[in-house]
mmCIF file with all atom_site columns, C-alpha atoms in Angstrom:
data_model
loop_
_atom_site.group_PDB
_atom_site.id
_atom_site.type_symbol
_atom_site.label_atom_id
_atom_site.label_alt_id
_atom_site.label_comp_id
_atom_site.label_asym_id
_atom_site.label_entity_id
_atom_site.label_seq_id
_atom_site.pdbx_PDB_ins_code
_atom_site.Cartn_x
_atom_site.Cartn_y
_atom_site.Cartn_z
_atom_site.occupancy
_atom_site.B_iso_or_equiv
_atom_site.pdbx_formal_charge
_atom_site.auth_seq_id
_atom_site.auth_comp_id
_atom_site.auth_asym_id
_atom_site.auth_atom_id
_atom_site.pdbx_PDB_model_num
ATOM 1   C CA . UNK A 1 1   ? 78.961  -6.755  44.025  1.00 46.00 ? 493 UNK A CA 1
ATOM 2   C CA . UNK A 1 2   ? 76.543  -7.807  41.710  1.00 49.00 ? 494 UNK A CA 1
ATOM 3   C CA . UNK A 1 3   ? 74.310  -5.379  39.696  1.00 48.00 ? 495 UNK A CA 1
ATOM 4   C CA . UNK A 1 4   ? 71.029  -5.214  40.260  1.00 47.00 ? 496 UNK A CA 1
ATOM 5   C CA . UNK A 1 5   ? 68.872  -5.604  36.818  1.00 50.00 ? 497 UNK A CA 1
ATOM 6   C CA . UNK A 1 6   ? 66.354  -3.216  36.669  1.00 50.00 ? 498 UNK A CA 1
ATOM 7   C CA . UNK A 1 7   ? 63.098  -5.282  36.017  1.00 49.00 ? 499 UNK A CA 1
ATOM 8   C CA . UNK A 1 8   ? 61.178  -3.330  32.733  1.00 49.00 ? 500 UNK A CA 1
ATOM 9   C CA . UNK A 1 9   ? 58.037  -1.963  34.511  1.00 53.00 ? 501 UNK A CA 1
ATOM 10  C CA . UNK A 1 10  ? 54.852  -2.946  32.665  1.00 51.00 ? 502 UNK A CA 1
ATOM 11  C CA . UNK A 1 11  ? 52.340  -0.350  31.516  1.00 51.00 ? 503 UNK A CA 1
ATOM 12  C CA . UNK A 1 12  ? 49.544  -1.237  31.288  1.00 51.00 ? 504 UNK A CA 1
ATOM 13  C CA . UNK A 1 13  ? 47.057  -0.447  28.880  1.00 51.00 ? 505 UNK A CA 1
ATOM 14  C CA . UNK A 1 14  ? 42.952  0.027   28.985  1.00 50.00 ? 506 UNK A CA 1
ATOM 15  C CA . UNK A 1 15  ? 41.540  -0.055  25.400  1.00 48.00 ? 507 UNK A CA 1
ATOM 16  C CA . UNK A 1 16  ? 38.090  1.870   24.992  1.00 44.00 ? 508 UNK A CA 1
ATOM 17  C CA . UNK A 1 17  ? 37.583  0.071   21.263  1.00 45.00 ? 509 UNK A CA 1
ATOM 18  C CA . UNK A 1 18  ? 34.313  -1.582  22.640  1.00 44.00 ? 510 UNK A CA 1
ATOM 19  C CA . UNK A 1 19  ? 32.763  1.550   24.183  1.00 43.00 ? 511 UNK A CA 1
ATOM 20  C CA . UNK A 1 20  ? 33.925  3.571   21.082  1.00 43.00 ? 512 UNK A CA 1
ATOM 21  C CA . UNK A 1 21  ? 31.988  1.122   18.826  1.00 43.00 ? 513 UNK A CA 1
ATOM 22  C CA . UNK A 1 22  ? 29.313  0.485   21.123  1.00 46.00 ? 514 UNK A CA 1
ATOM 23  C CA . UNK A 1 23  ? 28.869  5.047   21.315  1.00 43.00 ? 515 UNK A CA 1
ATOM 24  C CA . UNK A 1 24  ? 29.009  4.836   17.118  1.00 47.00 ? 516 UNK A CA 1
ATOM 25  C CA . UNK A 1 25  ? 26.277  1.947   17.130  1.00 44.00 ? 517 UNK A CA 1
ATOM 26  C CA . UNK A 1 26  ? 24.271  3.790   19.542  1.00 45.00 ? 518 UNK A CA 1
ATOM 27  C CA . UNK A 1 27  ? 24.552  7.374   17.986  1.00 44.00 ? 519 UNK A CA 1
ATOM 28  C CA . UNK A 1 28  ? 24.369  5.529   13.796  1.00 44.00 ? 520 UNK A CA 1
ATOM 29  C CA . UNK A 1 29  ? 20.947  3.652   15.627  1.00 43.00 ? 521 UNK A CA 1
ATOM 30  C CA . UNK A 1 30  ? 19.394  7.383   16.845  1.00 44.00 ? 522 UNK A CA 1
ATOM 31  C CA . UNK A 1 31  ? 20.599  8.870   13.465  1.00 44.00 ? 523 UNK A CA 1
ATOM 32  C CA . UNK A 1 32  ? 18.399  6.566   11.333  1.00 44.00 ? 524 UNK A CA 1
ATOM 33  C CA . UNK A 1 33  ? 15.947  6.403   13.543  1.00 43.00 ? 525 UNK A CA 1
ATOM 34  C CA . UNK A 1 34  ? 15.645  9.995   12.695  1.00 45.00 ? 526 UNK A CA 1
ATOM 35  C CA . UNK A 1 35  ? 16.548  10.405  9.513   1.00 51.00 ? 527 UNK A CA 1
ATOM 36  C CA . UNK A 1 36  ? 13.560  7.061   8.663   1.00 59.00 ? 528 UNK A CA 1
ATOM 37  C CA . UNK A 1 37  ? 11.013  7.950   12.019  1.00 64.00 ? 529 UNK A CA 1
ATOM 38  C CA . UNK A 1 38  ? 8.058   5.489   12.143  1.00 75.00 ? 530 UNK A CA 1
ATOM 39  C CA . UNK A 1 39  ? 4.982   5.674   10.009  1.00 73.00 ? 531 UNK A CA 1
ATOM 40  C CA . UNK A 1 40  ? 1.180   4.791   11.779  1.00 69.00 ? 532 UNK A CA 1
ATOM 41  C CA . UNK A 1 41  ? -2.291  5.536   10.426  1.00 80.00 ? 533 UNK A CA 1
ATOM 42  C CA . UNK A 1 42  ? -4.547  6.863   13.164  1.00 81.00 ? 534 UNK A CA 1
ATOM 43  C CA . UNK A 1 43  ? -7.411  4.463   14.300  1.00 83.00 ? 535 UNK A CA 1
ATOM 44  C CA . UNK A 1 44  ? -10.032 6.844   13.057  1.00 87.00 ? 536 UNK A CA 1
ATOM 45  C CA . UNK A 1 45  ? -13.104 6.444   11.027  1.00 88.00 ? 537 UNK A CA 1
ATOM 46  C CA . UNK A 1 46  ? -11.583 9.004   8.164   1.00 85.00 ? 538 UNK A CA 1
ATOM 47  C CA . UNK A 1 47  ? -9.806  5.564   6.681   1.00 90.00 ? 539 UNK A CA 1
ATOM 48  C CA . UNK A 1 48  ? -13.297 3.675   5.748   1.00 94.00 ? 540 UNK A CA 1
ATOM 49  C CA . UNK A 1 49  ? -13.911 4.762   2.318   1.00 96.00 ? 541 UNK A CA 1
ATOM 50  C CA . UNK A 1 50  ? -17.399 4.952   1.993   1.00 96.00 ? 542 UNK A CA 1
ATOM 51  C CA . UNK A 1 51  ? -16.661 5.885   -1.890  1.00 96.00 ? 543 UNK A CA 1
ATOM 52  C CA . UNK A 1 52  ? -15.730 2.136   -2.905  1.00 97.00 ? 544 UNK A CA 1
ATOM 53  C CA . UNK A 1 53  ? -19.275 0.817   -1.661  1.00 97.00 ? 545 UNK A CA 1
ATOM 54  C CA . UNK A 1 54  ? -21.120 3.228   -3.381  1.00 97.00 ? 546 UNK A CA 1
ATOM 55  C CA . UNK A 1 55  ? -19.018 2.668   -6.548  1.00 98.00 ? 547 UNK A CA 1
ATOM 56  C CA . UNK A 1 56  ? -20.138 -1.119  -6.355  1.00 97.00 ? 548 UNK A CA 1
ATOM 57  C CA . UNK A 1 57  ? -23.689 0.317   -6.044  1.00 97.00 ? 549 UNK A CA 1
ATOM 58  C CA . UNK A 1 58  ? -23.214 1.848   -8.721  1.00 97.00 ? 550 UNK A CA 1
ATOM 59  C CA . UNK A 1 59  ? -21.841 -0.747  -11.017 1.00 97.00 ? 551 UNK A CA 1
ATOM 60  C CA . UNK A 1 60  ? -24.528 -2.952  -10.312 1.00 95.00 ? 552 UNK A CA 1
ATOM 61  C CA . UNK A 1 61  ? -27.200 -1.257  -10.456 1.00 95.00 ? 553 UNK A CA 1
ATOM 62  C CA . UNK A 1 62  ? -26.663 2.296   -12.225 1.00 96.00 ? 554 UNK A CA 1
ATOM 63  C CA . UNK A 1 63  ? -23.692 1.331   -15.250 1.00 95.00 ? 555 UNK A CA 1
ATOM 64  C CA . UNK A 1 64  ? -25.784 -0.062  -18.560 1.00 93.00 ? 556 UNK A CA 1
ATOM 65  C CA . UNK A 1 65  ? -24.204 -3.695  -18.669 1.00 92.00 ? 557 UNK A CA 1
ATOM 66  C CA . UNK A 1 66  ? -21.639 -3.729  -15.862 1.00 95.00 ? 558 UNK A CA 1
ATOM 67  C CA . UNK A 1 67  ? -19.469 -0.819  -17.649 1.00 96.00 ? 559 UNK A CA 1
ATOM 68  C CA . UNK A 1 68  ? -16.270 -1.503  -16.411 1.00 96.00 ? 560 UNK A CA 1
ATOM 69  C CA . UNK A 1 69  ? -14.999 1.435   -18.214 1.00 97.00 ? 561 UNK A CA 1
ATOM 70  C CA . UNK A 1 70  ? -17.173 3.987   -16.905 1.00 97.00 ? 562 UNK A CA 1
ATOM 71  C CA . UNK A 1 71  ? -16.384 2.401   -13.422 1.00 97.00 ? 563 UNK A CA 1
ATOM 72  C CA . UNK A 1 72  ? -12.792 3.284   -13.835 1.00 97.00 ? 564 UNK A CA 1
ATOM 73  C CA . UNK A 1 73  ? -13.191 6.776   -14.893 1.00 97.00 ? 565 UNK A CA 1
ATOM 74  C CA . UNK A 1 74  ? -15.393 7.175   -11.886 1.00 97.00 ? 566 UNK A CA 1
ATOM 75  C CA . UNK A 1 75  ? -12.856 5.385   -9.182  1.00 97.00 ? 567 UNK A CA 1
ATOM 76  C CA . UNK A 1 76  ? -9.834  7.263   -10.000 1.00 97.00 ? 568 UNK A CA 1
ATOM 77  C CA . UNK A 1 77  ? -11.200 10.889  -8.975  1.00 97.00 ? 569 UNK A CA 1
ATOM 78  C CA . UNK A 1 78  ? -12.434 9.001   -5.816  1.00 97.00 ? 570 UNK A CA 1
ATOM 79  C CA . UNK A 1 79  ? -9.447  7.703   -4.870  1.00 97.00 ? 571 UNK A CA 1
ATOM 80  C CA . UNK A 1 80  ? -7.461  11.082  -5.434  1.00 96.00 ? 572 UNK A CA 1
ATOM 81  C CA . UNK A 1 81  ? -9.887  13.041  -2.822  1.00 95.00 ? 573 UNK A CA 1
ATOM 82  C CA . UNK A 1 82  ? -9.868  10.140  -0.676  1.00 95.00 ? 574 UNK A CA 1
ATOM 83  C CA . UNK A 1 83  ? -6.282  10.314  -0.549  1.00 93.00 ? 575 UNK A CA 1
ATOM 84  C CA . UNK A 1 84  ? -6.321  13.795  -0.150  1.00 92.00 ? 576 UNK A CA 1
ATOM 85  C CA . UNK A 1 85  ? -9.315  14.051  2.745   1.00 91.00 ? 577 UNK A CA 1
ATOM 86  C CA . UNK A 1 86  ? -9.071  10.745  4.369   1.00 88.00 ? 578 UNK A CA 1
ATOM 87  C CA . UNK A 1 87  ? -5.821  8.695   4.468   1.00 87.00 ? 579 UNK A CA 1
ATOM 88  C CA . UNK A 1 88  ? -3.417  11.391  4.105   1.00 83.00 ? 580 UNK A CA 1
ATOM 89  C CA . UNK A 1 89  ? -4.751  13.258  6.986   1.00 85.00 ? 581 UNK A CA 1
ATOM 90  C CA . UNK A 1 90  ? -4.595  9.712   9.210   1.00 83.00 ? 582 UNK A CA 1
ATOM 91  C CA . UNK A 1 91  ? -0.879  9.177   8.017   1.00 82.00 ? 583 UNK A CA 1
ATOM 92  C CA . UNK A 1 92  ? 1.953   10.124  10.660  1.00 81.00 ? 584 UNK A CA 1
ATOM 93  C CA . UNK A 1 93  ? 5.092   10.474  9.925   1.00 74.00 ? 585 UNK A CA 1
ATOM 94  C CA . UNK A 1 94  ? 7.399   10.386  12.865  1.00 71.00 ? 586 UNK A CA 1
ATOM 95  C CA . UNK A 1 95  ? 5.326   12.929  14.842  1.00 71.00 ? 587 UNK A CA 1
ATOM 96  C CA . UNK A 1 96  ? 3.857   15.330  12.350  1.00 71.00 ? 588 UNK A CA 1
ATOM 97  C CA . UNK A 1 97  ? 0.790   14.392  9.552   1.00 74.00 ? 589 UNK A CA 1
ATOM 98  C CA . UNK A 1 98  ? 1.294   14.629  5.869   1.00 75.00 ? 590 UNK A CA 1
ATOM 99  C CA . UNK A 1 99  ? 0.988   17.464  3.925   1.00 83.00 ? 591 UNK A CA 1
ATOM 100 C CA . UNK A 1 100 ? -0.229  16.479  0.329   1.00 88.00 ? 592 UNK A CA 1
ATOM 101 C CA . UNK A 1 101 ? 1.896   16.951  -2.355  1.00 90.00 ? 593 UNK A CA 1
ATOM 102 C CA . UNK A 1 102 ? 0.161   17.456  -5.720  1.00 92.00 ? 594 UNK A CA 1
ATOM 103 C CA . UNK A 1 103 ? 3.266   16.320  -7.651  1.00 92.00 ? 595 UNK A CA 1
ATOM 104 C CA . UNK A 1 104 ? 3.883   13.666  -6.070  1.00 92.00 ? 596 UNK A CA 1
ATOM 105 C CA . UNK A 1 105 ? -0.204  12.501  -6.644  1.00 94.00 ? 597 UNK A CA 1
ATOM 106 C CA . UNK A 1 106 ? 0.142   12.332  -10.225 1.00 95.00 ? 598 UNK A CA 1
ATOM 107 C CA . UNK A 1 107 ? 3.279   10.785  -10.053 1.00 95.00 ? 599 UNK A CA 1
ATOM 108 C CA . UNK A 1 108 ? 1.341   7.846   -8.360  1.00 95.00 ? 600 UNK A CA 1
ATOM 109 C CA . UNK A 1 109 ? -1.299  8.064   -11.087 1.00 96.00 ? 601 UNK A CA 1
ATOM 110 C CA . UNK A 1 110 ? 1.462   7.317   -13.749 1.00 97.00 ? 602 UNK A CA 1
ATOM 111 C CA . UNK A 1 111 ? 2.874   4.558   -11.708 1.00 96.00 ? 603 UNK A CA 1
ATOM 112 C CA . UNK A 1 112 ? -0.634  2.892   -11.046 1.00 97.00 ? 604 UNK A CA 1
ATOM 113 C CA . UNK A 1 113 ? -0.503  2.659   -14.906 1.00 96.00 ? 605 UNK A CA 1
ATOM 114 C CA . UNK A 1 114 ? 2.486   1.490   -15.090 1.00 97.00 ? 606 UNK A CA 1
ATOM 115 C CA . UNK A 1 115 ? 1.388   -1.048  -11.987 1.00 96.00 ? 607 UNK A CA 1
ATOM 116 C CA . UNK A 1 116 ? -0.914  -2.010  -13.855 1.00 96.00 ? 608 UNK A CA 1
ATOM 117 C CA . UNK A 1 117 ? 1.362   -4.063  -16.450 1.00 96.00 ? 609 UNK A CA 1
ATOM 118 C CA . UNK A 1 118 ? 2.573   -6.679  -13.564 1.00 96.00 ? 610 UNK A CA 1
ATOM 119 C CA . UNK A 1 119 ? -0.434  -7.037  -12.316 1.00 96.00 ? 611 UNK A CA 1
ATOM 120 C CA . UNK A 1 120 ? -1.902  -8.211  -15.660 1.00 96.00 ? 612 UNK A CA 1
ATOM 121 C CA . UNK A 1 121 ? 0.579   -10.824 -16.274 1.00 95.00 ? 613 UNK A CA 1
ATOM 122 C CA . UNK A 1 122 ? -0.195  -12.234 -12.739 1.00 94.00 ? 614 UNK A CA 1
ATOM 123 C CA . UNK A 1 123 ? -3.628  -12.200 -13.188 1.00 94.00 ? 615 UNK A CA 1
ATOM 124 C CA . UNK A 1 124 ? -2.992  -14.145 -16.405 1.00 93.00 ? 616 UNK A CA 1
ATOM 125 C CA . UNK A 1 125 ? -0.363  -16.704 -14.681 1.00 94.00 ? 617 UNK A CA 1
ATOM 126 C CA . UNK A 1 126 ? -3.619  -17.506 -12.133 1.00 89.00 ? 618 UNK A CA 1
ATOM 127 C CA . UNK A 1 127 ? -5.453  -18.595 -15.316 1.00 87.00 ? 619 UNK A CA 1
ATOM 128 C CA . UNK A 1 128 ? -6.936  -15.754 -16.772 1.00 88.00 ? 620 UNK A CA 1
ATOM 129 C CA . UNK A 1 129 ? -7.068  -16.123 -20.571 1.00 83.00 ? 621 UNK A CA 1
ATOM 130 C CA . UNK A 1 130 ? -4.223  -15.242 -22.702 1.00 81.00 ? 622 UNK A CA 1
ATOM 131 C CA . UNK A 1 131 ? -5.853  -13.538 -25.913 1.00 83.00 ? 623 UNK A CA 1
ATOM 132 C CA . UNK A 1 132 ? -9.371  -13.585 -25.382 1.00 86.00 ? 624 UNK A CA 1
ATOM 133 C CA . UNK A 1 133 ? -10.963 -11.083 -23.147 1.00 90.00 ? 625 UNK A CA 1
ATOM 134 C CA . UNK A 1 134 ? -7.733  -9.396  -23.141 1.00 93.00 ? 626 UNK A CA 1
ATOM 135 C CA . UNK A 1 135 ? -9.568  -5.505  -23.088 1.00 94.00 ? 627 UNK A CA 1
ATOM 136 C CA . UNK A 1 136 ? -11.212 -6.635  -20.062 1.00 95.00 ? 628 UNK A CA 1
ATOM 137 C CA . UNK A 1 137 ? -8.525  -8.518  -18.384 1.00 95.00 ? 629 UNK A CA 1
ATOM 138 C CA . UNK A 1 138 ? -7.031  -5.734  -18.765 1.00 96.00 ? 630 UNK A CA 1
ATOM 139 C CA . UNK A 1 139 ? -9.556  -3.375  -17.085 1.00 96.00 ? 631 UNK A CA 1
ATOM 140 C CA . UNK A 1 140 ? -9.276  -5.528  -14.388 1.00 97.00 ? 632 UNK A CA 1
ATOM 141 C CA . UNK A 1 141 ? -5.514  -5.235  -13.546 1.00 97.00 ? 633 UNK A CA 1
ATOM 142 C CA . UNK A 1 142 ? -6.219  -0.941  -13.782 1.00 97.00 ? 634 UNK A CA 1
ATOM 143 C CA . UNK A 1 143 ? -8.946  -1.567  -11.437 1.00 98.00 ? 635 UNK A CA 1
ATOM 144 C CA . UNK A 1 144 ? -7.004  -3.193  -9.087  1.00 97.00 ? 636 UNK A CA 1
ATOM 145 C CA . UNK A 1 145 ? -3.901  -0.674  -9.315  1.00 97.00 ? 637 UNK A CA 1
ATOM 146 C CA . UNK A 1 146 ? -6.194  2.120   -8.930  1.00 98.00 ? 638 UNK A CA 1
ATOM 147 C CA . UNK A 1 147 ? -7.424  0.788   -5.884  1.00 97.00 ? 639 UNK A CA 1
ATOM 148 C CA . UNK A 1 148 ? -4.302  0.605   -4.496  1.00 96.00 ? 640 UNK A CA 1
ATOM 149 C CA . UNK A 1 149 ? -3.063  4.399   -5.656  1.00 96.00 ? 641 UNK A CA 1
ATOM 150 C CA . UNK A 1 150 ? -3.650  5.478   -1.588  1.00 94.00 ? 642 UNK A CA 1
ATOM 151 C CA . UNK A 1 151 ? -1.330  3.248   -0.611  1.00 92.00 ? 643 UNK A CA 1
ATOM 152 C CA . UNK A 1 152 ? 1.026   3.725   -3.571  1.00 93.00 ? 644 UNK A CA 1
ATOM 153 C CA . UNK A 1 153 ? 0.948   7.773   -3.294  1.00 93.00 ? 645 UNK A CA 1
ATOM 154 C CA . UNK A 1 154 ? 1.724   6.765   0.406   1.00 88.00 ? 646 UNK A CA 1
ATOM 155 C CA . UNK A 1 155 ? 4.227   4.249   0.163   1.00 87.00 ? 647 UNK A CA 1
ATOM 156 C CA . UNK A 1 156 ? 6.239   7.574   -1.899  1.00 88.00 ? 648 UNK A CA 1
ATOM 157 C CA . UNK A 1 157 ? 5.347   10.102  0.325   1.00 83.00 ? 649 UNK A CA 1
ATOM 158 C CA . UNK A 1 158 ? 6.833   7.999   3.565   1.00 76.00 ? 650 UNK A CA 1
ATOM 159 C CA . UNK A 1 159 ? 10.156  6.750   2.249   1.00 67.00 ? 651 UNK A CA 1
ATOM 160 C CA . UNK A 1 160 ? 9.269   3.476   0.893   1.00 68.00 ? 652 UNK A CA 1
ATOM 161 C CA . UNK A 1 161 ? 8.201   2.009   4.209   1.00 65.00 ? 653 UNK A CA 1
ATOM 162 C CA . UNK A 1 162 ? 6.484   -1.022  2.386   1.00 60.00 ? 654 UNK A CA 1
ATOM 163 C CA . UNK A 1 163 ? 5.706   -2.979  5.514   1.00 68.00 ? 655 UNK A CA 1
ATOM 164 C CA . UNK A 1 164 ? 2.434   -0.757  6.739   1.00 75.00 ? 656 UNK A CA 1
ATOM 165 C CA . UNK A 1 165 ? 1.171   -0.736  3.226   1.00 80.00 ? 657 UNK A CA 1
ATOM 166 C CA . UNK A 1 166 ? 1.584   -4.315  1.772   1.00 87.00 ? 658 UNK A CA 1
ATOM 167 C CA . UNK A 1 167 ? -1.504  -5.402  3.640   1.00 89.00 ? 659 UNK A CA 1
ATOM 168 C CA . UNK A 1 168 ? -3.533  -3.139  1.721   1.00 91.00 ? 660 UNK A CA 1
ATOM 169 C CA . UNK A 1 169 ? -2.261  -4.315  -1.594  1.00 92.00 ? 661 UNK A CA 1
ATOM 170 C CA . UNK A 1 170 ? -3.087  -8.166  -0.026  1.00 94.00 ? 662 UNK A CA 1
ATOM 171 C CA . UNK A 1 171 ? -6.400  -7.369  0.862   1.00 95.00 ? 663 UNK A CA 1
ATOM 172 C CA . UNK A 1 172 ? -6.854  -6.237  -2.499  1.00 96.00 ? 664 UNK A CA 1
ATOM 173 C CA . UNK A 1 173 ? -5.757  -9.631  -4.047  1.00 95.00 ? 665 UNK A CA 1
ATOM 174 C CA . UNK A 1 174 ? -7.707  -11.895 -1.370  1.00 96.00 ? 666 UNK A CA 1
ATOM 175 C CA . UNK A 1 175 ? -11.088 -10.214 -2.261  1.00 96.00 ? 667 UNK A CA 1
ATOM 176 C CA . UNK A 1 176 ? -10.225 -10.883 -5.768  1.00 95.00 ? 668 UNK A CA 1
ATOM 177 C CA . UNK A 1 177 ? -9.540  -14.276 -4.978  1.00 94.00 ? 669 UNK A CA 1
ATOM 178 C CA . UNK A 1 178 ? -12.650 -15.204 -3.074  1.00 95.00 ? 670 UNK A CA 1
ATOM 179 C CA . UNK A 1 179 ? -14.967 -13.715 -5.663  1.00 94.00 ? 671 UNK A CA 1
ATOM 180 C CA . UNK A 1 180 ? -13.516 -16.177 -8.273  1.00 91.00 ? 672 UNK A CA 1
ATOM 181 C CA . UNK A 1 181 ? -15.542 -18.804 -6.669  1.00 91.00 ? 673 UNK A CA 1
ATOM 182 C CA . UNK A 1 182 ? -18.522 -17.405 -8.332  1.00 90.00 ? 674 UNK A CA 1
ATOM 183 C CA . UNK A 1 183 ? -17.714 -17.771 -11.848 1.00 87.00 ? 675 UNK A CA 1
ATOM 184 C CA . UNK A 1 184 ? -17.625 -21.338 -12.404 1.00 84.00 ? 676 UNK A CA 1
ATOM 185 C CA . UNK A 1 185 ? -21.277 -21.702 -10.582 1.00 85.00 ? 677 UNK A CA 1
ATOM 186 C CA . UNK A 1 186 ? -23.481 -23.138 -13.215 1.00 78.00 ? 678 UNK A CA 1
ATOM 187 C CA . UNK A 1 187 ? -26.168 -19.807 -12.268 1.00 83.00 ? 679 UNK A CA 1
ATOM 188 C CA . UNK A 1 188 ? -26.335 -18.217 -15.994 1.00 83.00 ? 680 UNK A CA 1
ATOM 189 C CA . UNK A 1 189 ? -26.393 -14.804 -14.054 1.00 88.00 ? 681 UNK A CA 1
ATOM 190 C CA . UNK A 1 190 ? -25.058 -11.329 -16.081 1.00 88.00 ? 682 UNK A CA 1
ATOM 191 C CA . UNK A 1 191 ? -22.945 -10.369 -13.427 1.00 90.00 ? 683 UNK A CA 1
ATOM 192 C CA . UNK A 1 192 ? -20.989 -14.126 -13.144 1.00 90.00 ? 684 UNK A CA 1
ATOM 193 C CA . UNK A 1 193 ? -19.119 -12.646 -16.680 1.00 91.00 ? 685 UNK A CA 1
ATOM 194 C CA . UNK A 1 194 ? -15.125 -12.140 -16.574 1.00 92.00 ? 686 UNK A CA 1
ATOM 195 C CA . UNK A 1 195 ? -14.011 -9.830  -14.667 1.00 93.00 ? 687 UNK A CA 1
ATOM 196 C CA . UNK A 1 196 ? -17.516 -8.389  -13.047 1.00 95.00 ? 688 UNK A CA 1
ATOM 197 C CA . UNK A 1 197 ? -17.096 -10.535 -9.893  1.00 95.00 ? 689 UNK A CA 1
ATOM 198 C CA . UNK A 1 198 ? -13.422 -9.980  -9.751  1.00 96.00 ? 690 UNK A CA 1
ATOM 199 C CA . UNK A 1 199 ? -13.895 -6.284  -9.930  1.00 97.00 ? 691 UNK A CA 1
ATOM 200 C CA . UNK A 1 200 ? -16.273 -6.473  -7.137  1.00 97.00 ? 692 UNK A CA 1
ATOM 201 C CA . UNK A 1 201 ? -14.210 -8.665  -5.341  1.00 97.00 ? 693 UNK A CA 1
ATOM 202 C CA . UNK A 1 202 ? -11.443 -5.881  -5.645  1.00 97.00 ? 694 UNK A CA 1
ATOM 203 C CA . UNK A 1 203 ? -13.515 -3.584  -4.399  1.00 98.00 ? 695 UNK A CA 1
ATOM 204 C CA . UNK A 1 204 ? -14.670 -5.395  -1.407  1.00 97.00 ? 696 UNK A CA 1
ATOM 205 C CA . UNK A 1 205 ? -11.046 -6.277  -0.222  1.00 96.00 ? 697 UNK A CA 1
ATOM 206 C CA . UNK A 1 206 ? -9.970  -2.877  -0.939  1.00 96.00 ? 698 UNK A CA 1
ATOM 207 C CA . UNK A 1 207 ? -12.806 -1.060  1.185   1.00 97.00 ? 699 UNK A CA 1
ATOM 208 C CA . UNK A 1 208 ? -12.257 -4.041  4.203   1.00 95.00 ? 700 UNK A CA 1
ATOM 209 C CA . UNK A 1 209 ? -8.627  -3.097  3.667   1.00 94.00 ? 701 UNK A CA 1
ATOM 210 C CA . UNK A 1 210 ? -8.462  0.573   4.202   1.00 94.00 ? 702 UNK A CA 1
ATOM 211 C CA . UNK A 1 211 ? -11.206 0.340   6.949   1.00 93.00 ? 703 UNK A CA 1
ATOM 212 C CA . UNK A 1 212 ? -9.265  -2.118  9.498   1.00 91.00 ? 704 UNK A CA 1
ATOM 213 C CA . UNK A 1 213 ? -5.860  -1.432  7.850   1.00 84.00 ? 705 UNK A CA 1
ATOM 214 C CA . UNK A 1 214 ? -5.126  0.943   11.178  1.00 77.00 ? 706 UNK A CA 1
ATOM 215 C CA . UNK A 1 215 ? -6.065  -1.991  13.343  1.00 82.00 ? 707 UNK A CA 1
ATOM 216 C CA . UNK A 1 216 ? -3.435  -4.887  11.933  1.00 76.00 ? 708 UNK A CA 1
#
């Protein structure tokens, strides 16, 4: 009588590799989603910063020949208790404001100065001159750095998030930009001399860029 052959019985086998890598996606996503929560500024009016158009005000009709210098040493200070008063206390950081952090604010002075280096040469590669007018090309690129330290001091204090804070720094360079337009005009006007119009081009941008910054 012939033996029966015993037929290997098949296991079978469910694999959970998918959901396993689909629960470490899922808990990796909600891990840096904590460890890098969102950043917002508040749509308040704390963000318009009054200080820049009464610095222009200033420059053109206070300073003895347009003193760029004297500008400076007054917009620095201004921007450090606007940071303080202002932005800072718009800034959220996942779900809590900013505290301010003095270290960290004159760490973001040095690196304006430092900013400030780039920002020449680029300034010079859009046609600025080379050698002459150096000082005040010069002056320009720290004006423009310094009216960008809020966002700078920011872009540190919120873990490098440079998306929110780029259009600041852009708004910057397209008010310097349009006030170019002015220099060439055959007006014989003080104020068309490199870099007055820039700088209050800078200015301008800078003050339109902070104010609606919480709306874009």
């Amino acid at each position: 009588m012939p033996v029966k052959q015993r037929t290997g019985r098949k296991h079978k086998s469910v694999s959970f590799s998918d959901d396993i890598t689909q629960t470490q996606h899922h808990h990796k996503k909600k891990n840096d989603n904590h460890d890098r929560p969102p950043v917002f500024i508040r749509k308040t009016w704390l963000t318009i910063p009054w200080h820049l158009l009464v610095l222009v005000w200033v420059y053109i009709k206070v300073l003895p020949n347009y003193d760029t210098v004297k500008l400076l040493l007054c917009l620095v200070p201004c921007q450090i208790l606007y940071t303080i008063f202002q932005l800072n206390k718009s800034t959220i950081y996942g779900n809590k404001r900013l505290k301010f952090k003095y270290s960290l604010a004159f760490f973001s002075l040095l690196a304006c100065g430092l900013l400030s280096i780039p920002v020449l040469a680029i300034i010079i590669l859009f046609g600025a001159p080379l050698l002459e007018l150096i000082e005040e090309t010069w002056l320009l690129a720290l004006h423009c750095s310094y009216l960008a330290y809020p966002a700078v001091y920011s872009l540190f204090t919120c873990d490098f998030k440079v998306g929110i804070w780029k259009k600041y720094f852009i708004m910057i360079v397209v008010g310097c930009w349009i006030s170019c337009v002015v220099i060439p005009l055959d007006w014989d006007r003080d104020w068309q001399a490199w870099p007055i119009p820039i700088v209050i081009g800078g200015y301008l941008g800078a003050f339109v860029g902070y104010s609606i910054g919480a709306y874009i």
